[in-house]
Structures are given as structure tokens and as C-alpha cells.
mmCIF file of C-alpha atoms in Angstrom:
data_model
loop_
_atom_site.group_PDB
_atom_site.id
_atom_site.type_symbol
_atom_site.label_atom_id
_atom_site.label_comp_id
_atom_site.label_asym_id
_atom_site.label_seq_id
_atom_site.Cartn_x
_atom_site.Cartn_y
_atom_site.Cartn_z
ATOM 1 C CA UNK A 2 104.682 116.684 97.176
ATOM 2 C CA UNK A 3 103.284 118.083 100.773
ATOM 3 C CA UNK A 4 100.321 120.036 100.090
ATOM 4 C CA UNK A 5 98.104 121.841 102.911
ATOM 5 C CA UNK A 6 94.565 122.799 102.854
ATOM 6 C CA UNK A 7 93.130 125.010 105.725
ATOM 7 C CA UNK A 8 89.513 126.152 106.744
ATOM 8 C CA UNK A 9 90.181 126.809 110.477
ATOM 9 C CA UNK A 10 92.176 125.184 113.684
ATOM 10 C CA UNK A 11 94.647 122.407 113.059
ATOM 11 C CA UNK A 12 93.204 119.388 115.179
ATOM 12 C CA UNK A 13 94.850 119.051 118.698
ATOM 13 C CA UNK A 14 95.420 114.953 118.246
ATOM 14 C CA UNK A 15 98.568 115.882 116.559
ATOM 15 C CA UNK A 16 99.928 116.481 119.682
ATOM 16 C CA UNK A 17 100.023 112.530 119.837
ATOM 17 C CA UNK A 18 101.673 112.136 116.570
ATOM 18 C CA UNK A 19 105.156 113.656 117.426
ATOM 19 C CA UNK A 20 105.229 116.701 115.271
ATOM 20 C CA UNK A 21 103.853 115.600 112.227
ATOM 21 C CA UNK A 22 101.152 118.086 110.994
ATOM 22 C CA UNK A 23 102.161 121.457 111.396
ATOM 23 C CA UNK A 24 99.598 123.960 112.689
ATOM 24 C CA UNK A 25 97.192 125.113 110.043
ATOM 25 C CA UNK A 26 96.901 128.885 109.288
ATOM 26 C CA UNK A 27 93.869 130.553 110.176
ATOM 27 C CA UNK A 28 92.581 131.376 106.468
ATOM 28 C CA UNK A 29 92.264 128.944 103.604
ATOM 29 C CA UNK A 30 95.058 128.325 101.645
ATOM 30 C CA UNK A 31 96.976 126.121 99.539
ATOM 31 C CA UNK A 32 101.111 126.049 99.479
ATOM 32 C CA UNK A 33 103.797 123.410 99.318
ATOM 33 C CA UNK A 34 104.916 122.454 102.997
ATOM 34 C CA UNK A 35 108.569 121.873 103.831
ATOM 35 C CA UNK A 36 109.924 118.356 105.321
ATOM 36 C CA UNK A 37 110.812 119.209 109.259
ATOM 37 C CA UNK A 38 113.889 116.329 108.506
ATOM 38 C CA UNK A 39 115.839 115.174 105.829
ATOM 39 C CA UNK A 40 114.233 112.155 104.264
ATOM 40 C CA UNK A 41 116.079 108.577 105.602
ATOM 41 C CA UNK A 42 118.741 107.449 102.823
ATOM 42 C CA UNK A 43 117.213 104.649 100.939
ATOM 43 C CA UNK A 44 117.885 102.990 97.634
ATOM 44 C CA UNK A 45 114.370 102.675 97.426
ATOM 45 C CA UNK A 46 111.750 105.583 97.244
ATOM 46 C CA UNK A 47 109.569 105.569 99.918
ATOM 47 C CA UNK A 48 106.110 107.014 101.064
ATOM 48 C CA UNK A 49 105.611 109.147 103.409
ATOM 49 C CA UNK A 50 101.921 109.688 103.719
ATOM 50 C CA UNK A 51 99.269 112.123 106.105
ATOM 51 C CA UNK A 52 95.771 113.708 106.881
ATOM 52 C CA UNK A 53 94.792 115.956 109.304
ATOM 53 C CA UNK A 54 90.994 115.871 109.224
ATOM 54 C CA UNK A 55 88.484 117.631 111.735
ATOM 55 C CA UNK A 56 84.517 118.007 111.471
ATOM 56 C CA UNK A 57 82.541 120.562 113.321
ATOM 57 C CA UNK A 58 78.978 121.184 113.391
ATOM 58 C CA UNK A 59 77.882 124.703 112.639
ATOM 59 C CA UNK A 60 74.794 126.563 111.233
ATOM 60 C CA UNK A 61 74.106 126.259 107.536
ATOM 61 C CA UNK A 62 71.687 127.683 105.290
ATOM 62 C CA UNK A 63 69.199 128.293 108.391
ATOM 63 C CA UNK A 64 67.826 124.909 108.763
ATOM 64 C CA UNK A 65 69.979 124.446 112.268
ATOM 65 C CA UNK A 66 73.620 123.256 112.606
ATOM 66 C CA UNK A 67 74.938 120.182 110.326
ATOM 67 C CA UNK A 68 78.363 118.789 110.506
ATOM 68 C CA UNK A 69 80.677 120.377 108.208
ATOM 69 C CA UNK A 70 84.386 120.528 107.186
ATOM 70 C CA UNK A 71 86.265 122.335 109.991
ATOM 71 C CA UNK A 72 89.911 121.648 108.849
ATOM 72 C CA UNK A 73 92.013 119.148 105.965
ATOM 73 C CA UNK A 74 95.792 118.654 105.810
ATOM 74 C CA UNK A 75 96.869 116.021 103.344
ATOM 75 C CA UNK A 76 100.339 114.880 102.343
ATOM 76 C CA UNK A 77 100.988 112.773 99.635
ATOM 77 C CA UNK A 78 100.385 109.914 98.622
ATOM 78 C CA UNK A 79 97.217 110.249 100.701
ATOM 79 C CA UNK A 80 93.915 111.874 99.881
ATOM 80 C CA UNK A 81 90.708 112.488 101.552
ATOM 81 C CA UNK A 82 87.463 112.678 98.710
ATOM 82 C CA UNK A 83 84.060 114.335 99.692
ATOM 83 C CA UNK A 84 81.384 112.245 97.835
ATOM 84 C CA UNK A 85 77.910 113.374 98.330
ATOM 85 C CA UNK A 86 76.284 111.448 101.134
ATOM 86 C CA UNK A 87 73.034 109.182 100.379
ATOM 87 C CA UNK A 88 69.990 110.925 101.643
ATOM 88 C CA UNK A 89 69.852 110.179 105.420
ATOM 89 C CA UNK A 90 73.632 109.913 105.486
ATOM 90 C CA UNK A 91 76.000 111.873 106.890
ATOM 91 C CA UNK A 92 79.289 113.720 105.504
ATOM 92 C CA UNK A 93 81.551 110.810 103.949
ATOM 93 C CA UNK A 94 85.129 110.963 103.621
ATOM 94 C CA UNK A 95 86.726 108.948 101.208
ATOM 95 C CA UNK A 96 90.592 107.827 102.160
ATOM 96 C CA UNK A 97 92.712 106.981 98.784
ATOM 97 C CA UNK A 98 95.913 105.732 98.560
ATOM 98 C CA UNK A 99 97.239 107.040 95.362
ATOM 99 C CA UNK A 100 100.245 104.994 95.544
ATOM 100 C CA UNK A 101 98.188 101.836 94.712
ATOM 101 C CA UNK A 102 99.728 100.131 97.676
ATOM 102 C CA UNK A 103 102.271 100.212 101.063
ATOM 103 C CA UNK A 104 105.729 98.877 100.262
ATOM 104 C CA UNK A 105 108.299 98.729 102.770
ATOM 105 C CA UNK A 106 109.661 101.916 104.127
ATOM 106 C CA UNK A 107 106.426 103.192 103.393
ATOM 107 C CA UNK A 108 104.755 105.354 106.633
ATOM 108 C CA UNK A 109 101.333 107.108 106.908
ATOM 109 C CA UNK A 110 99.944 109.072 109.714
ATOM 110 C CA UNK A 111 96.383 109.481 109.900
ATOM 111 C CA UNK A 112 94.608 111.876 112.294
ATOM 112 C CA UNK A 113 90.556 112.657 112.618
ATOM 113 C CA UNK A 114 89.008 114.618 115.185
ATOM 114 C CA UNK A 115 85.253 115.405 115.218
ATOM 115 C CA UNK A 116 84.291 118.574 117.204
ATOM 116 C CA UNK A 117 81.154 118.225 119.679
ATOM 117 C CA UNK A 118 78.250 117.301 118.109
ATOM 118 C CA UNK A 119 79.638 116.288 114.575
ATOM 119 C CA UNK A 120 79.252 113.009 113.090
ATOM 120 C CA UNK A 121 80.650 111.519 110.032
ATOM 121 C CA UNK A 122 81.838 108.206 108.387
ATOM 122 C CA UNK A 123 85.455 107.956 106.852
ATOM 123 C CA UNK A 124 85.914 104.837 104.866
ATOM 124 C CA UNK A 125 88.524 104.069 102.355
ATOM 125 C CA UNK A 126 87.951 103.702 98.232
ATOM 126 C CA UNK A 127 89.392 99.916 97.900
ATOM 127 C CA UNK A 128 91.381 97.528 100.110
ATOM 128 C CA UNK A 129 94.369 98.514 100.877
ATOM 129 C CA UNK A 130 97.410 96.164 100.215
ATOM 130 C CA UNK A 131 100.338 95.649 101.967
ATOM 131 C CA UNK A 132 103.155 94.488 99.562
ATOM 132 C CA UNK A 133 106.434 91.797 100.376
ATOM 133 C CA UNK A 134 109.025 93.982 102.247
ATOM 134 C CA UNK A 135 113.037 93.831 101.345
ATOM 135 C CA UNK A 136 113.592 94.586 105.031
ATOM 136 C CA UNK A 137 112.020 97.208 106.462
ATOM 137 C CA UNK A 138 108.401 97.564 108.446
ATOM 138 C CA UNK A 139 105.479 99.572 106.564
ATOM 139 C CA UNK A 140 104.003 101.487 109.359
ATOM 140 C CA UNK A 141 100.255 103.065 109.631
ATOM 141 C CA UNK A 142 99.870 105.046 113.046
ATOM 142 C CA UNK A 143 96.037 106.530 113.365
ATOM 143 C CA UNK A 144 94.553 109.052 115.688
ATOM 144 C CA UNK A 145 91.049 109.375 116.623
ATOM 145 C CA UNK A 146 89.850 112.511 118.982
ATOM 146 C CA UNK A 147 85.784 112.480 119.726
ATOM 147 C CA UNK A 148 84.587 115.198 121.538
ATOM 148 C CA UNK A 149 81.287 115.541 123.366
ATOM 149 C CA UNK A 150 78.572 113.830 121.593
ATOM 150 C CA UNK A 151 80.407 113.408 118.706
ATOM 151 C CA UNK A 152 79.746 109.746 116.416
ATOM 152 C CA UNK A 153 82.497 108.543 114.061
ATOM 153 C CA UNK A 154 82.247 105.589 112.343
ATOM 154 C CA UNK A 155 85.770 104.451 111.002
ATOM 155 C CA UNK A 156 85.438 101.536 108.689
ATOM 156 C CA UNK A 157 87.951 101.178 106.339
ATOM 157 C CA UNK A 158 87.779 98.262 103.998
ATOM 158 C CA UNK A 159 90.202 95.125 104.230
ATOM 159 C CA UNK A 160 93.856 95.164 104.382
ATOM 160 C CA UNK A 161 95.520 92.683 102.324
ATOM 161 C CA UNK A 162 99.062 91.690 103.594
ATOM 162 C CA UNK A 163 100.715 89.764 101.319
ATOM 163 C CA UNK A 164 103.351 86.996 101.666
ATOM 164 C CA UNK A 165 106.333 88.806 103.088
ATOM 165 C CA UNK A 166 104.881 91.865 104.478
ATOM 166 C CA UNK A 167 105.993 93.441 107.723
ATOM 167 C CA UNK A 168 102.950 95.906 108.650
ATOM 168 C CA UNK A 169 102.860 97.930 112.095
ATOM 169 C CA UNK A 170 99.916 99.407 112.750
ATOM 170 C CA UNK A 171 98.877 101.716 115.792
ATOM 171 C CA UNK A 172 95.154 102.750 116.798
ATOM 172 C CA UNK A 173 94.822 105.401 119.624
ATOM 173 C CA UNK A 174 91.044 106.699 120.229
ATOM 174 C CA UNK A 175 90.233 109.389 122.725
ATOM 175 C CA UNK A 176 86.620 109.682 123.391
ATOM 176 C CA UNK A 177 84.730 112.612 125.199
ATOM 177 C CA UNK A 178 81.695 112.244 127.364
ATOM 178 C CA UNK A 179 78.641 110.886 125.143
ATOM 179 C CA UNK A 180 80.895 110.353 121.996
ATOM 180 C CA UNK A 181 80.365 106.868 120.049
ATOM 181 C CA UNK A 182 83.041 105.355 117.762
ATOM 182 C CA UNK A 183 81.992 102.637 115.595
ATOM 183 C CA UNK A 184 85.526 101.427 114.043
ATOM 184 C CA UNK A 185 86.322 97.789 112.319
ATOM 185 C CA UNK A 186 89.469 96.845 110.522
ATOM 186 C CA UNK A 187 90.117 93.470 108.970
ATOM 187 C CA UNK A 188 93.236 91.480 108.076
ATOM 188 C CA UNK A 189 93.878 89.141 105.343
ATOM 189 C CA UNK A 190 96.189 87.106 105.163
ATOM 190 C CA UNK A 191 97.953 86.639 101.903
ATOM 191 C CA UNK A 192 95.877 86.941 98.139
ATOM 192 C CA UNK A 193 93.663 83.906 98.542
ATOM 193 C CA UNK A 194 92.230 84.735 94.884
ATOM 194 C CA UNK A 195 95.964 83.971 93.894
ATOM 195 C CA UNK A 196 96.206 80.860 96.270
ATOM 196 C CA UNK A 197 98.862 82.688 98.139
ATOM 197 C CA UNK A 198 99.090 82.398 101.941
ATOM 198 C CA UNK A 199 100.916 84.317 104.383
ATOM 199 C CA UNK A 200 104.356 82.475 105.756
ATOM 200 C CA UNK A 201 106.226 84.444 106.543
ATOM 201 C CA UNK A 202 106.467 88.397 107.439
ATOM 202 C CA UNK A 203 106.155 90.100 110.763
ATOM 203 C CA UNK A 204 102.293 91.704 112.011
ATOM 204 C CA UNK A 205 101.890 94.022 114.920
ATOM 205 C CA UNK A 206 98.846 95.766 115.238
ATOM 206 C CA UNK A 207 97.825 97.483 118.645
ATOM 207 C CA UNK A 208 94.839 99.547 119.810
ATOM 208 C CA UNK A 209 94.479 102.217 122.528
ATOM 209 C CA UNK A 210 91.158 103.291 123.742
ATOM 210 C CA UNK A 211 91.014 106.444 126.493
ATOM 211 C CA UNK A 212 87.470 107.859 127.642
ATOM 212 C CA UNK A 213 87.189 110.772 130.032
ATOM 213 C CA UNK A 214 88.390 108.101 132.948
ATOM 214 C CA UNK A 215 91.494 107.040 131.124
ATOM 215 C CA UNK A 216 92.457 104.369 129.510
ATOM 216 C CA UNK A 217 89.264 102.075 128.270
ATOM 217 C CA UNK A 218 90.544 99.298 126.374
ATOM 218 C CA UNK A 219 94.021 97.991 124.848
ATOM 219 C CA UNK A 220 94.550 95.325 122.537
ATOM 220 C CA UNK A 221 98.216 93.997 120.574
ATOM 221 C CA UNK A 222 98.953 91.363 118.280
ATOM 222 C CA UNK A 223 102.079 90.245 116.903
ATOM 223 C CA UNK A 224 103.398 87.812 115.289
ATOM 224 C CA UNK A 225 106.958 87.557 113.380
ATOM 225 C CA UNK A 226 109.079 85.673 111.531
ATOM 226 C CA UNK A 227 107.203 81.623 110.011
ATOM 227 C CA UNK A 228 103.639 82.608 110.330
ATOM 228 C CA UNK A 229 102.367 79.534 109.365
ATOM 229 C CA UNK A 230 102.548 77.340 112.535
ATOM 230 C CA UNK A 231 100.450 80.479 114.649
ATOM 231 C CA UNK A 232 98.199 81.341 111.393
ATOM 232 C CA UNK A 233 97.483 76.980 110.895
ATOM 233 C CA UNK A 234 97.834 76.432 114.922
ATOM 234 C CA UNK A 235 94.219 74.911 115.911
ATOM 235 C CA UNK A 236 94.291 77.248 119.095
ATOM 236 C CA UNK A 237 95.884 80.458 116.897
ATOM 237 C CA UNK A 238 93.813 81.402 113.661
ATOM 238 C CA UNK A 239 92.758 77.982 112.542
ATOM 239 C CA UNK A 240 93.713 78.625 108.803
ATOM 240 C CA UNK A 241 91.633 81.204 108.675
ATOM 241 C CA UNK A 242 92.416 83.791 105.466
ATOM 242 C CA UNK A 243 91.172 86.890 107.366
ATOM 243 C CA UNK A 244 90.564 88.383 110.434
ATOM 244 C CA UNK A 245 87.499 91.077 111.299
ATOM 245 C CA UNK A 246 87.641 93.387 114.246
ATOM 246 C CA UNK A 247 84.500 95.733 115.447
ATOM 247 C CA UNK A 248 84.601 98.188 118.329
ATOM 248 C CA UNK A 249 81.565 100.066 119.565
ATOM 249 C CA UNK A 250 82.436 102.601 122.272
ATOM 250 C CA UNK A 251 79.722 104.744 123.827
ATOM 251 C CA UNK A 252 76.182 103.852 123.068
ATOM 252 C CA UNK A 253 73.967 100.278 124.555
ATOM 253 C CA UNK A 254 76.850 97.941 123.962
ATOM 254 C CA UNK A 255 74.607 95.393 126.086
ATOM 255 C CA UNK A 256 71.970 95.704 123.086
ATOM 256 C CA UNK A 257 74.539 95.739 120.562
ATOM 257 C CA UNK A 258 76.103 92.295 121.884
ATOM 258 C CA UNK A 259 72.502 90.413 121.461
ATOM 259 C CA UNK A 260 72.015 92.321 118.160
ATOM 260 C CA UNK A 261 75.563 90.988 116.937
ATOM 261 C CA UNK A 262 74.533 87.401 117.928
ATOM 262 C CA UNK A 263 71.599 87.154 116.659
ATOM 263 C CA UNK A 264 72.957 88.074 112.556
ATOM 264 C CA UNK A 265 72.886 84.970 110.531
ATOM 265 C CA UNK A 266 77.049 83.600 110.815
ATOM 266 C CA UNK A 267 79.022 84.430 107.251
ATOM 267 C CA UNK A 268 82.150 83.557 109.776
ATOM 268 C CA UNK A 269 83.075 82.109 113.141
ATOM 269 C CA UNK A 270 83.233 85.100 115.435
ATOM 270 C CA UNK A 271 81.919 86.061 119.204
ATOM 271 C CA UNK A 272 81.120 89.473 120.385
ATOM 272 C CA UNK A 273 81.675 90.080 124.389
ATOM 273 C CA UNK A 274 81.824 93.238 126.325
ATOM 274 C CA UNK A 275 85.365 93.869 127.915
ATOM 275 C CA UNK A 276 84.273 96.303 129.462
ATOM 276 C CA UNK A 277 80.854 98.460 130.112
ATOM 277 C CA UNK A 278 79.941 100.487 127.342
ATOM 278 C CA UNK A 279 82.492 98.534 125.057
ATOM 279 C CA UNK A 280 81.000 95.859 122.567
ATOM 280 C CA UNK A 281 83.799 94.007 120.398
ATOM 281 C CA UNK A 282 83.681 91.535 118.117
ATOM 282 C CA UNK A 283 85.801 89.343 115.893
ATOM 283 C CA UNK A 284 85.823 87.019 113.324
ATOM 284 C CA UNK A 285 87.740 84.250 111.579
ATOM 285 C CA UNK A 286 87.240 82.113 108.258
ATOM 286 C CA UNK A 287 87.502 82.809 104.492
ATOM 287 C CA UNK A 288 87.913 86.359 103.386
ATOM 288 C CA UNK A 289 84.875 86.543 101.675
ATOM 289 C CA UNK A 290 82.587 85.738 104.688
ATOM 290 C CA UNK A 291 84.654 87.601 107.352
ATOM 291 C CA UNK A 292 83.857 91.029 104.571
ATOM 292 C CA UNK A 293 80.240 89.805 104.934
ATOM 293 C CA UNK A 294 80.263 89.127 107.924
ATOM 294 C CA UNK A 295 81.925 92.478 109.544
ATOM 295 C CA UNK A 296 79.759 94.310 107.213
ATOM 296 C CA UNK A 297 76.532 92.759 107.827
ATOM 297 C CA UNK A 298 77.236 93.939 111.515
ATOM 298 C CA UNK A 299 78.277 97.273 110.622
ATOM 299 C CA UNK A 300 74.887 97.687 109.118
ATOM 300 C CA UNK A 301 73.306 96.259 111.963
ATOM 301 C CA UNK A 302 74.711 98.957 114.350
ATOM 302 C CA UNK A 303 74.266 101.851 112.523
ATOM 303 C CA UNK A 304 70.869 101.204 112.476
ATOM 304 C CA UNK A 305 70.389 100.277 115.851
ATOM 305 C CA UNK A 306 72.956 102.545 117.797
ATOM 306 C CA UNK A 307 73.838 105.422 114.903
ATOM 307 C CA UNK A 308 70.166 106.222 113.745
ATOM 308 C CA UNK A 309 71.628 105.675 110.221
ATOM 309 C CA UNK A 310 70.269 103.780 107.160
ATOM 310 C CA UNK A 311 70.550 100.154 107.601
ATOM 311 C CA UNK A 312 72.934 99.688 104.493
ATOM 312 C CA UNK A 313 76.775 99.854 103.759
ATOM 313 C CA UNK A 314 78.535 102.904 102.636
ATOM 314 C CA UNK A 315 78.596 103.264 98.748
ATOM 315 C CA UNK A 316 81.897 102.959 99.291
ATOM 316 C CA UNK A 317 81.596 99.518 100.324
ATOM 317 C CA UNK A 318 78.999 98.287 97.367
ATOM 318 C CA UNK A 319 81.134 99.950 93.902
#
């Protein structure tokens, strides 16, 4: 069931996602929403998930402007929650996957924008898990718009891919002047609490990052088909069960790189600047310490670069 709630504007990233939000109507409202296509014959049912989510700061209860809801489309089997925010936190959304999981076939389209000025975190509820595919790719495509001085941080928690999987996942940021994105994702490979590793499948993950110059930063990996010799390879991923990734875009990525270094080492990782005002990071090892690990530097920067509390998300911690 397709399912649309409006409080303003649709966000403009749609544009970038081929048609799949439809514009929101100017009131708030709540109606079933019609498929633009016929569903793909399957003998399988498949899901075809979405959010449309945009933040704007406006004036509240006269104590100045604070960043509030602007806009939320959701589609099945997605759903965004609203917890309340820890004092000194600001306006958390909560990404569930009612589902319980992404088979193959499955597809989910994900689109934030934050207006000037807002700032928010979105996080998810649990890991999300990839399951074995009979043959065709799960897909997660996600859409980021920051404009000026907005600060997102995007920090979802782990993605488990297990033996089998075939995952494609696309990342596409657009940042305004002055606008900071904090984002990490991290990879596991296989259910290492069920000594399961990940053989065989097919992984393609790619990120896009434009500023108000153009394009800042692009990344891909793939890898298809035996996984083992490129996930066991010495000069590939060593064995490792996981892999972190942390991007900080706008802000002192110079003072974020010596801040990163100087955390006590859960995992093997580096963080380098690619380019100026970029800090990135990675790490490699056990799936436990690369969690630790990417969240003992989220905590770090949020601190140092957000002007948050130096702690996780609830999220992360129940």
C-alpha cells in the first residue's frame, strides 16, 4: 500500500530519482497513491519501497526558528518514526524497514532534503539485512539535497549482506554553500554470529558527491560472482567481516583528519582528505570493532564539527 503524507512542497531531489515521488499537494493529507507502471511480472512478491523527506527551519513558539518537518512521502514497506530528540539533540528520524529485510527484486528509493538552515540526523531502527537472491539485484538508490547552511548527519546502522546477496546501492549528495553532511555506511559481509561468510553474490555500491562547483567526490565498488578470492586477497579486504565508510563534507576536514587519528583503533582504518573540505575514512576487521570503531568517530565529529552531544544516537545504543 502507497500512502502519502503532505505538510508543504514535495522536495526538488526527486528530480534525480526518475519520477518516483509524485508532487505533494499543498495541504496535509492522507490518500492511497496509484502505481505510475504496472508492477514487473514475478513469481515472487517484491518490495517496492520510498520516502520523500524535507526539513525546514521556521519560527516556533517564539523562541526563534528550529528545524521542523517541512514535507513526508512514504511508500511501503518503508517508514520514517519521529522519536523525541535527547536534550541538545536535534530532530531524529527513524528509517524502518517493515519488511524485516531486502530480498531480491526488492527496490527502495530514499530521498532527504534539508532546507537552509535545518539540521537533523536520520538513522535507521536496526541493521538492515540483505537476504540470498534467486537471481535478481536488490537495489537501494538514495538522494541527499543540503541547502545553504544546512547539517545532515546520515548514519544508518550496518548492512548485513548475506551469502548470496546481490545488493546495488547508489549515493548522490548535493551540497549548497556552507552545508555539512556527516554520512557513514558499513558493510558486512555474511552473518559472522552464524559463522557464515560471503562467497559468492555480486556488490556494487557507488557514491556521488556535487558542491556548488560540481562534482566533489566519486567513489564505486564492485565485486561479482566468487567473492572469496577479492574478500581473502591480502591486497583486497584481508578477511575482513565488515567494511566502515565516513564522509565529512563542509566543515575543518583538516581538524577532523587529526581528530580521527588520534581515537584509540577498534579496527584497521586511515582517514585522508581527497579533496579540501572532504575528510573520509574507512575501516576493515571484525564486525564488531568496525561498529565501534565507525561509531566512536561519529561521536567524535559531532562533537567537534556538529556542536552536538558527544554520544551516539539512541538509536544506536537500544
Amino acid at each position: 500500500m502507497t500512502m502519502l503524507i503532505s505538510f508543504g512542497a514535495a522536495c526538488p531531489c526527486a528530480r534525480h530519482l526518475a519520477g518516483w515521488f509524485r508532487p505533494a499537494a499543498p495541504h496535509a493529507m492522507v490518500r492511497p497513491m496509484p502505481r505510475d507502471t504496472p508492477p514487473l511480472p514475478s513469481r515472487h512478491q517484491r518490495a517496492d519501497g520510498a520516502f520523500d523527506l524535507v526539513f525546514a527551519r521556521a519560527p516556533r513558539g517564539g523562541k526563534g526558528p528550529v528545524t521542523v518537518l517541512r514535507d513526508l512521502y512514504q511508500q511501503s514497506p518503508l517508514r520514517i518514526l519521529f522519536p523525541t530528540p535527547e536534550p541538545g539533540e536535534p530532530p531524529t528520524a527513524a528509517l524502518l524497514n517493515c519488511a524485516g529485510g531486502l530480498a531480491g527484486g526488492d527496490a527502495l528509493r530514499q530521498s532527504v532534503r534539508l532546507e537552509a538552515g535545518a539540521q537533523a540526523t536520520l538513522s535507521t531502527a536496526a541493521a538492515e539485512k540483505v537476504y540470498r537472491s534467486l537471481g535478481p539485484e536488490t537495489r537501494v538508490e538514495t538522494c541527499i539535497t543540503l541547502d545553504a547552511g544546512a547539517v545532515l548527519e546520515w548514519i544508518p546502522q550496518e548492512t548485513i549482506l548475506f551469502n548470496g546477496a546481490r545488493f546495488l546501492r547508489d549515493m548522490r549528495a548535493e551540497l549548497a554553500p556552507g552545508a555539512v553532511l556527516l554520512a557513514a555506511e558499513t558493510l558486512v559481509f555474511g552473518r559472522a554470529a552464524r559463522g557464515e561468510t560471503m562467497t559468492r553474490g555480486l556488490l556494487r555500491d557507488r557514491w556521488r558527491l556535487h558542491g556548488p562547483a560540481g562534482l566533489l567526490w566519486a567513489d564505486a565498488l564492485a565485486l561479482e560472482g566468487n567473492l572469496a578470492a577479492p574478500l581473502l586477497h591480502p591486497f583486497g579486504f584481508a578477511g575482513a567481516e565488515a567494511l566502515g565508510t565516513l564522509l565529512l563534507a563542509g566543515g575543518d576536514a583538516a581538524a577532523g583528519r587529526g581528530l580521527l587519528r588520534g581515537l584509540p583503533e577498534s579496527a584497521p582504518g586511515a582517514a585522508t582528505i581527497p579533496r579540501p573540505g572532504l575528510l573520509l575514512a574507512r575501516w576493515l576487521g571484525r564486525a564488531s570493532a568496525v561498529r565501534e570503531a565507525v561509531g566512536a568517530a561519529i561521536v567524535a565529529l559531532r562533537a567537534a564539527q556538529l556542536g552536538l552531544p558527544a554520544r551516539l544516537p539512541r538509536l544506536w545504543t537500544t
